[in-house]
Short mmCIF file of C-alpha atoms in Angstrom, two decimals:
data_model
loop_
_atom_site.label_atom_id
_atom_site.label_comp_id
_atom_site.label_asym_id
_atom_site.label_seq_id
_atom_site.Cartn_x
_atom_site.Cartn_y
_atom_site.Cartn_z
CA UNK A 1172 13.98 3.66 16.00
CA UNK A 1173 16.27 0.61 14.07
CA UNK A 1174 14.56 -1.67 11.91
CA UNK A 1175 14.57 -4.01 14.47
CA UNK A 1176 12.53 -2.19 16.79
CA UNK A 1177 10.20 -1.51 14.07
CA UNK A 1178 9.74 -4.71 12.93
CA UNK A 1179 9.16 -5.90 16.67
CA UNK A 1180 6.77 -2.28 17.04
CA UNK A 1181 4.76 -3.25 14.40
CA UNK A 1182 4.61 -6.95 15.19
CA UNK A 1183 3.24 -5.87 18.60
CA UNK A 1184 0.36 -3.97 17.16
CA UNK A 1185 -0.66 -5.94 13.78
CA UNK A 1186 -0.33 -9.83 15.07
CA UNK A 1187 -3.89 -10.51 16.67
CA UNK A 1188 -4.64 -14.19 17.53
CA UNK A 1189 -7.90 -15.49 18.25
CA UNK A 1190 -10.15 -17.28 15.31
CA UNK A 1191 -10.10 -15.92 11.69
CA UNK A 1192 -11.60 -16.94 8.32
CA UNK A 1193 -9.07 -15.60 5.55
CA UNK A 1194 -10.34 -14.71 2.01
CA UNK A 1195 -9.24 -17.84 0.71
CA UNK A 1196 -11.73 -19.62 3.93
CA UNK A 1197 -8.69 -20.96 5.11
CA UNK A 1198 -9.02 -20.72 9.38
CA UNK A 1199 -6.13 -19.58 11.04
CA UNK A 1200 -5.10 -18.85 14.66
CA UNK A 1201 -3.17 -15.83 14.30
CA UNK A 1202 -3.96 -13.01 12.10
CA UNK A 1203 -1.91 -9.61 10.33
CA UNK A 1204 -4.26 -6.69 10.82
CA UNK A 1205 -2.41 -4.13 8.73
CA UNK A 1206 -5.39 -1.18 9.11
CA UNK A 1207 -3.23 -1.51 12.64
CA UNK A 1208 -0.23 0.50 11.72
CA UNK A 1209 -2.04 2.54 9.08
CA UNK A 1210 -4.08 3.75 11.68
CA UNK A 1211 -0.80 4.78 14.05
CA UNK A 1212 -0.04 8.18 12.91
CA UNK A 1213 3.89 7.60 13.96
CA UNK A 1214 3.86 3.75 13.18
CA UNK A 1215 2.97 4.52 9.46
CA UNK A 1216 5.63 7.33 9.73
CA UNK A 1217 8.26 5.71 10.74
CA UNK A 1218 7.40 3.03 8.05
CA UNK A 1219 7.44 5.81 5.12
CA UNK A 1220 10.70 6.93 6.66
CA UNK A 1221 12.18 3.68 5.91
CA UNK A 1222 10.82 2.96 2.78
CA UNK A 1223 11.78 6.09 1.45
CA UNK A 1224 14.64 4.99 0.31
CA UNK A 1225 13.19 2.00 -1.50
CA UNK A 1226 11.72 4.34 -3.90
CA UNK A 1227 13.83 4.09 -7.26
CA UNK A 1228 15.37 7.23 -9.00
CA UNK A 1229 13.60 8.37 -11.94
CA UNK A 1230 9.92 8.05 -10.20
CA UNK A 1231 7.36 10.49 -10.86
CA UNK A 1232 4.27 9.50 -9.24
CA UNK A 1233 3.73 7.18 -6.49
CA UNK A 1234 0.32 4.72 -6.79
CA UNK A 1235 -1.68 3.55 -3.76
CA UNK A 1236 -4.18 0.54 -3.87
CA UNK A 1237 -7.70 0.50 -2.95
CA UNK A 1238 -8.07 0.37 0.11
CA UNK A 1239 -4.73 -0.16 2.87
CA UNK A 1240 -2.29 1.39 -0.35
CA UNK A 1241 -3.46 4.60 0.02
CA UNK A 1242 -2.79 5.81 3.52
CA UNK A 1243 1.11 4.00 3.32
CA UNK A 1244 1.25 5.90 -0.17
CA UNK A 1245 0.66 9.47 1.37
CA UNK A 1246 2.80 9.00 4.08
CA UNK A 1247 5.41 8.26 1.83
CA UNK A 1248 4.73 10.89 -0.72
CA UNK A 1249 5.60 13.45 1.82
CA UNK A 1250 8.98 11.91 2.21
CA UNK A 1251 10.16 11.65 -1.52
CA UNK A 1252 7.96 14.90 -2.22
CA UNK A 1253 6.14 12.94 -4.96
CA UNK A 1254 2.44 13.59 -5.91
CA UNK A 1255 0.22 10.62 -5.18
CA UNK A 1256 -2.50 8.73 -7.37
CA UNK A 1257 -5.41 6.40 -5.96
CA UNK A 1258 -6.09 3.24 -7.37
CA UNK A 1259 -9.54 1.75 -7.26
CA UNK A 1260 -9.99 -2.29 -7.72
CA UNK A 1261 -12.50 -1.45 -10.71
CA UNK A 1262 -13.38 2.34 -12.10
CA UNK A 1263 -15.99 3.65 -10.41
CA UNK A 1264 -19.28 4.14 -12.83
CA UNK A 1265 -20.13 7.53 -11.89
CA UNK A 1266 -18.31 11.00 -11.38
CA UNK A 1267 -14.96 11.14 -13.26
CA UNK A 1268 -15.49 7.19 -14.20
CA UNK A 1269 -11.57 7.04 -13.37
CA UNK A 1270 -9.83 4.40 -11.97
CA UNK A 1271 -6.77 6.14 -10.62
CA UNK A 1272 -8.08 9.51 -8.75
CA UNK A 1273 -5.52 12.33 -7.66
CA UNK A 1274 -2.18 12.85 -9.54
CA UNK A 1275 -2.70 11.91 -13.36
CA UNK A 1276 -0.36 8.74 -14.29
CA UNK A 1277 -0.43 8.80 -17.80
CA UNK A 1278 2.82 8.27 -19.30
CA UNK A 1279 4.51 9.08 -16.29
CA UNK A 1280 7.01 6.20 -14.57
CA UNK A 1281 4.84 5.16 -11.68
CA UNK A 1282 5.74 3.17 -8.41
CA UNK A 1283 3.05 0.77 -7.04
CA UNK A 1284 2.96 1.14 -3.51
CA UNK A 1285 0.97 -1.71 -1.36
CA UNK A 1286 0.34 -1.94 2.14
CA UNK A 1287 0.63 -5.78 2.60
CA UNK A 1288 1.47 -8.09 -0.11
CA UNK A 1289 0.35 -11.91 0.80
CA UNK A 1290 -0.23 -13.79 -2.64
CA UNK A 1291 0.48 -10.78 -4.71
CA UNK A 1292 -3.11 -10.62 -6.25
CA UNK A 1293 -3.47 -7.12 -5.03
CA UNK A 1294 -1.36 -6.41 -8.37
CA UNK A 1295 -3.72 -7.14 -10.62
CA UNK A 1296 -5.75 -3.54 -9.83
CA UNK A 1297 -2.55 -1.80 -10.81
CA UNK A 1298 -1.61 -3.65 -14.22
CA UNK A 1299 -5.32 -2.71 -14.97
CA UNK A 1300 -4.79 0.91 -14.07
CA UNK A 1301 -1.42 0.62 -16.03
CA UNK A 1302 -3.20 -0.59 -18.89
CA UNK A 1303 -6.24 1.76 -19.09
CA UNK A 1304 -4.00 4.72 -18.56
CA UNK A 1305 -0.66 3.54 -20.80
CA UNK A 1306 1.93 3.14 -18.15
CA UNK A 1307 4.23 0.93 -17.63
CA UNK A 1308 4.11 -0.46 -14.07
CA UNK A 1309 7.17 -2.14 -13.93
CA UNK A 1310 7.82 -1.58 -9.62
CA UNK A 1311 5.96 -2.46 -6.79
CA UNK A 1312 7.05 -1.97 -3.21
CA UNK A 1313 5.17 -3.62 -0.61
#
């Protein structure tokens, strides 16, 4: 499939239209539903096939966000054969207490990997996660 047909695939499936209230309460007409392609089993792979090669040299573990980040970030993981961490929007208060479940991050050079990046809020979870664990998150691919 070219990136073309991709784009236009995924287009297809993710642009609903109809009546939506964003987060910010704005109203809109038209709407990205990116649980879409995450729920396409070869959508989201060929997506992880072609960001595969947006994922720098010298990465060790790649970091999904809560919730959309972590089903883009495993698909990808199996094609750069890099172990995968989980990042919640706050630490959970029970359990491990962690904020990043799966591969440990500490100290290792970690790539931030979002499913849809609009205002770029959905950062802030993983300069938390960077801080609490001491990593540098200095990457994000969206």
């Amino acid at each position: 499939m070219t990136i073309v047909e991709l784009a236009n695939r995924v287009n297809a499936v993710c642009r609903l239209r109809g009546r939506f209230v964003l987060r910010s309460g704005r109203i809109t007409d038209e709407y990205f539903d990116k649980y879409q392609f995450e729920a396409d089993p070869r959508l989201l792979d060929a997506l992880a096939s072609r960001m595969a090669g947006l994922v720098p040299d010298g990465v060790e573990v790649l970091a999904g966000l809560e919730m959309g980040g972590i089903a883009v970030v495993t698909a990808l993981g199996r094609y750069r054969d890099l172990p995968c961490a989980f990042v919640r929007k706050a630490a959970k208060g029970y359990g491990t207490a962690r904020l990043a479940e799966g591969a440990d991050i500490a100290g290792r050079e970690v790539l931030v990997v979002e499913d849809v990046m609009t205002s770029g809020r959905s950062r802030s979870p993983a300069g938390s996660c960077g801080r609490w664990a001491r990593v540098s998150i200095t990457r994000c691919v969206s």
